Short mmCIF file of C-alpha atoms in Angstrom, two decimals:
data_model
loop_
_atom_site.label_atom_id
_atom_site.label_comp_id
_atom_site.label_asym_id
_atom_site.label_seq_id
_atom_site.Cartn_x
_atom_site.Cartn_y
_atom_site.Cartn_z
CA UNK A 1058 120.30 88.89 119.13
CA UNK A 1059 118.76 92.19 117.99
CA UNK A 1060 115.17 92.56 116.88
CA UNK A 1061 115.96 92.62 113.14
CA UNK A 1062 117.98 89.41 113.40
CA UNK A 1063 115.28 87.70 115.46
CA UNK A 1064 112.67 88.63 112.87
CA UNK A 1065 114.89 87.36 110.06
CA UNK A 1066 115.46 84.04 111.82
CA UNK A 1067 111.75 83.69 112.59
CA UNK A 1068 110.84 84.39 108.98
CA UNK A 1069 113.41 81.85 107.76
CA UNK A 1070 111.93 79.18 110.01
CA UNK A 1071 108.44 80.10 108.82
CA UNK A 1072 109.45 79.80 105.18
CA UNK A 1073 111.22 76.53 105.88
CA UNK A 1074 107.85 75.14 106.90
CA UNK A 1075 106.21 76.63 103.80
CA UNK A 1076 108.83 75.20 101.46
CA UNK A 1077 108.21 71.77 102.94
CA UNK A 1078 104.75 71.91 101.42
CA UNK A 1079 102.76 73.09 104.41
CA UNK A 1080 100.12 75.76 103.73
CA UNK A 1081 100.19 79.30 105.14
CA UNK A 1082 97.52 78.45 107.70
CA UNK A 1083 99.25 75.20 108.71
CA UNK A 1084 102.56 76.79 109.72
CA UNK A 1085 102.57 78.47 113.13
CA UNK A 1086 103.49 82.16 112.64
CA UNK A 1087 106.60 83.49 114.44
CA UNK A 1088 106.12 84.87 117.95
CA UNK A 1089 106.96 88.37 116.71
CA UNK A 1090 104.04 88.16 114.27
CA UNK A 1091 101.66 86.92 116.95
CA UNK A 1092 102.64 89.79 119.25
CA UNK A 1093 102.26 92.32 116.43
CA UNK A 1094 98.84 90.89 115.53
CA UNK A 1095 97.67 91.25 119.11
CA UNK A 1096 98.74 94.90 119.12
CA UNK A 1097 97.23 95.48 115.68
CA UNK A 1098 93.81 94.13 116.59
CA UNK A 1099 93.81 96.11 119.84
CA UNK A 1100 94.57 99.30 117.89
CA UNK A 1101 91.86 98.46 115.37
CA UNK A 1102 89.31 98.14 118.16
CA UNK A 1103 90.53 101.46 119.57
CA UNK A 1104 89.73 103.22 116.29
CA UNK A 1105 86.12 102.09 116.72
CA UNK A 1106 86.01 103.11 120.39
CA UNK A 1107 87.46 106.54 119.49
CA UNK A 1108 84.87 107.06 116.76
CA UNK A 1109 87.45 107.11 113.97
CA UNK A 1110 85.72 104.36 111.98
CA UNK A 1111 82.18 103.08 111.63
CA UNK A 1112 81.47 99.40 111.12
CA UNK A 1113 84.27 97.77 109.15
CA UNK A 1114 85.51 100.96 107.46
CA UNK A 1115 89.18 101.83 107.83
CA UNK A 1116 92.13 99.45 108.03
CA UNK A 1117 95.49 99.07 109.75
CA UNK A 1118 98.77 97.31 109.14
CA UNK A 1119 102.15 96.84 110.77
CA UNK A 1120 105.47 95.74 109.33
CA UNK A 1121 107.52 92.98 110.99
CA UNK A 1122 110.69 92.38 109.03
CA UNK A 1123 109.59 91.84 105.44
CA UNK A 1124 106.08 90.77 106.45
CA UNK A 1125 103.05 93.06 106.54
CA UNK A 1126 100.33 92.12 109.02
CA UNK A 1127 97.08 93.69 107.87
CA UNK A 1128 93.44 93.73 108.93
CA UNK A 1129 91.08 91.63 106.82
CA UNK A 1130 88.23 92.80 104.62
CA UNK A 1131 84.76 93.16 106.09
CA UNK A 1132 85.39 91.57 109.50
CA UNK A 1133 84.29 93.61 112.56
CA UNK A 1134 87.35 94.38 114.65
CA UNK A 1135 85.79 93.04 117.85
CA UNK A 1136 85.51 89.64 116.16
CA UNK A 1137 89.18 89.32 115.21
CA UNK A 1138 90.96 86.45 116.98
CA UNK A 1139 94.61 85.36 117.25
CA UNK A 1140 93.83 82.60 114.73
CA UNK A 1141 92.80 85.23 112.18
CA UNK A 1142 96.38 86.51 111.82
CA UNK A 1143 96.85 87.69 108.26
CA UNK A 1144 100.24 88.47 106.72
CA UNK A 1145 101.48 89.29 103.23
CA UNK A 1146 104.85 90.17 101.79
CA UNK A 1147 105.76 93.54 100.28
CA UNK A 1148 104.30 92.43 96.94
CA UNK A 1149 101.00 91.41 98.50
CA UNK A 1150 101.58 87.66 98.36
CA UNK A 1151 99.97 85.77 101.25
CA UNK A 1152 102.32 84.56 103.98
CA UNK A 1153 99.84 83.56 106.66
CA UNK A 1154 96.11 83.37 107.24
CA UNK A 1155 93.06 82.51 105.17
CA UNK A 1156 90.97 85.68 105.34
CA UNK A 1157 90.84 88.13 102.45
CA UNK A 1158 93.04 91.21 103.11
CA UNK A 1159 91.55 94.69 103.26
CA UNK A 1160 90.61 96.15 99.89
CA UNK A 1161 93.06 98.96 100.67
CA UNK A 1162 96.06 96.61 100.65
CA UNK A 1163 97.55 98.39 97.59
CA UNK A 1164 97.46 101.65 99.56
CA UNK A 1165 99.28 100.15 102.53
CA UNK A 1166 101.92 98.46 100.38
CA UNK A 1167 102.55 101.69 98.48
CA UNK A 1168 103.20 103.53 101.75
CA UNK A 1169 105.70 100.88 102.86
CA UNK A 1170 107.47 101.05 99.50
CA UNK A 1171 107.71 104.85 99.45
CA UNK A 1172 108.42 105.62 103.12
CA UNK A 1173 110.20 104.22 106.15
CA UNK A 1174 106.86 103.36 107.77
CA UNK A 1175 106.58 100.50 110.21
CA UNK A 1176 102.83 100.92 110.68
CA UNK A 1177 99.96 102.42 108.67
CA UNK A 1178 96.52 103.53 109.87
CA UNK A 1179 93.64 104.51 107.58
CA UNK A 1180 90.33 105.78 109.00
CA UNK A 1181 87.12 107.51 107.97
CA UNK A 1182 87.30 110.02 110.83
CA UNK A 1183 84.36 112.43 110.67
CA UNK A 1184 85.99 115.85 110.99
CA UNK A 1185 89.01 114.98 108.88
CA UNK A 1186 86.81 113.59 106.13
CA UNK A 1187 84.70 116.77 106.20
CA UNK A 1188 87.82 118.93 105.89
CA UNK A 1189 89.02 116.80 102.95
CA UNK A 1190 86.03 118.07 100.96
CA UNK A 1191 86.80 121.75 101.62
CA UNK A 1192 90.51 122.41 101.16
CA UNK A 1193 93.63 121.22 99.37
CA UNK A 1194 95.72 121.50 102.52
CA UNK A 1195 94.65 121.47 106.16
CA UNK A 1196 94.83 125.08 107.41
CA UNK A 1197 97.63 125.66 109.94
CA UNK A 1198 95.32 125.95 112.91
CA UNK A 1199 97.78 124.29 115.32
CA UNK A 1200 101.51 123.74 115.58
CA UNK A 1201 101.19 119.95 115.93
CA UNK A 1202 101.16 119.80 112.14
CA UNK A 1203 104.94 120.09 112.53
CA UNK A 1204 105.01 116.71 114.27
CA UNK A 1205 103.75 115.15 111.03
CA UNK A 1206 106.29 116.86 108.81
CA UNK A 1207 104.47 120.09 107.94
CA UNK A 1208 101.18 121.26 106.44
CA UNK A 1209 98.92 118.27 105.80
CA UNK A 1210 97.99 117.83 102.14
CA UNK A 1211 94.78 116.43 100.70
CA UNK A 1212 95.30 113.66 98.14
CA UNK A 1213 93.23 113.79 94.96
CA UNK A 1214 90.13 111.61 95.00
CA UNK A 1215 90.36 108.14 93.51
CA UNK A 1216 88.28 104.99 93.97
CA UNK A 1217 89.10 103.02 97.10
CA UNK A 1218 91.47 100.10 96.63
CA UNK A 1219 92.72 101.42 93.28
CA UNK A 1220 96.31 101.97 92.11
CA UNK A 1221 95.29 105.58 91.43
CA UNK A 1222 94.44 106.11 95.09
CA UNK A 1223 97.76 104.61 96.18
CA UNK A 1224 99.59 106.92 93.78
CA UNK A 1225 97.69 110.03 94.90
CA UNK A 1226 98.20 109.20 98.57
CA UNK A 1227 101.94 108.61 98.35
CA UNK A 1228 102.32 111.90 96.47
CA UNK A 1229 100.47 113.70 99.27
CA UNK A 1230 102.65 111.95 101.86
CA UNK A 1231 105.94 113.16 100.40
CA UNK A 1232 107.87 114.48 103.41
CA UNK A 1233 104.85 113.93 105.65
CA UNK A 1234 103.65 111.29 108.11
CA UNK A 1235 99.97 111.86 107.33
CA UNK A 1236 97.56 113.15 104.72
CA UNK A 1237 93.86 113.40 104.01
CA UNK A 1238 92.22 111.44 101.22
CA UNK A 1239 89.67 113.58 99.36
CA UNK A 1240 86.07 112.63 100.23
CA UNK A 1241 87.42 109.56 101.99
CA UNK A 1242 89.35 109.87 105.24
CA UNK A 1243 92.79 109.91 106.85
CA UNK A 1244 96.05 108.10 106.20
CA UNK A 1245 98.94 108.13 108.67
CA UNK A 1246 102.12 106.15 109.19
CA UNK A 1247 104.78 106.01 111.86
CA UNK A 1248 107.87 104.33 113.24
CA UNK A 1249 105.50 102.05 115.14
CA UNK A 1250 101.79 101.49 115.59
CA UNK A 1251 101.54 103.85 118.54
CA UNK A 1252 102.96 106.75 116.56
CA UNK A 1253 100.71 106.06 113.57
CA UNK A 1254 97.69 106.02 115.89
CA UNK A 1255 98.83 109.23 117.57
CA UNK A 1256 99.21 110.98 114.20
CA UNK A 1257 95.70 109.84 113.27
CA UNK A 1258 94.22 111.22 116.50
CA UNK A 1259 96.13 114.51 116.20
CA UNK A 1260 95.02 114.99 112.60
CA UNK A 1261 91.36 114.39 113.43
CA UNK A 1262 91.64 116.78 116.39
CA UNK A 1263 93.22 119.54 114.29
CA UNK A 1264 90.48 119.21 111.69
CA UNK A 1265 87.84 119.40 114.39
CA UNK A 1266 89.43 122.55 115.85
CA UNK A 1267 89.56 124.25 112.45
CA UNK A 1268 85.95 123.39 111.63
CA UNK A 1269 84.81 124.70 115.03
CA UNK A 1270 86.72 127.97 114.66
CA UNK A 1271 85.71 128.48 111.03
CA UNK A 1272 82.05 128.03 111.95
CA UNK A 1273 81.90 131.24 114.03
CA UNK A 1274 79.93 133.80 111.96
CA UNK A 1275 81.84 136.92 111.00
CA UNK A 1276 85.19 135.65 112.26
CA UNK A 1277 88.19 134.07 110.53
CA UNK A 1278 90.49 131.73 112.46
CA UNK A 1279 94.04 132.97 112.90
CA UNK A 1280 96.48 130.59 111.25
CA UNK A 1281 100.17 129.94 111.77
CA UNK A 1282 102.73 130.88 109.15
CA UNK A 1283 105.10 128.34 107.64
CA UNK A 1284 107.97 130.08 109.41
CA UNK A 1285 106.22 129.63 112.75
CA UNK A 1286 105.65 125.98 111.95
CA UNK A 1287 109.31 125.54 111.00
CA UNK A 1288 110.34 126.97 114.37
CA UNK A 1289 108.15 124.42 116.13
CA UNK A 1290 109.60 121.63 114.00
CA UNK A 1291 113.07 122.61 115.19
CA UNK A 1292 111.96 122.54 118.82
CA UNK A 1293 110.34 119.13 118.38
CA UNK A 1294 113.70 117.61 117.50
CA UNK A 1295 114.56 117.59 121.22
CA UNK A 1296 111.03 116.95 122.51
CA UNK A 1297 110.28 114.15 124.94
CA UNK A 1298 112.40 111.28 126.22
CA UNK A 1299 113.61 109.11 123.31
CA UNK A 1300 114.39 106.19 125.58
CA UNK A 1301 110.69 106.00 126.57
CA UNK A 1302 109.27 106.10 123.05
#
């Protein structure tokens, strides 16, 4: 039985329990959800350890079948337990858990609707947030922008948790795996949680490199051209070992 079929069967069994009148917290979540929640909370704690978020800022989610597992609002990541598993459907309706979802749930759901994302990571990374206040597009300081689809755009500012922010972010993500949110932070998605985390780290690193180079008095950083970036994108098609991803 492939992964998609296993997830579908698990979800059916979960909903069978729900339809019998048992509450979301009373029905044991499928094993695939419990595994995904473990990985999600570990990644959330990593964002703190890596300095990408402060306190309870930032949020993460992962898609398992038609369920979205998402971090809750205002709970320190080091306090999240297996019993705190929180899941919603693609319309934001609660499937499991009792905690309140992140205030950025509309942002996450919009990304899943508009892309093929299987995981979404949003942080308030220092250097990336600083760059979001200076430019409309991250300068092409390094070729790894090609790994995220091309030059990284900066989404227009909108209040956190608002439909306007979700709309601005998905526009900035068109054809990209990451973007900056003006005066706010980073947003990245991927085929899995590891890739979304990697995009987040690469984006923060590129912003840090550009800020460091641009800070040298009397010098201007050399930047790549779009043609040079396109050449890298072509090379990346055969990069790595797909069977080990």
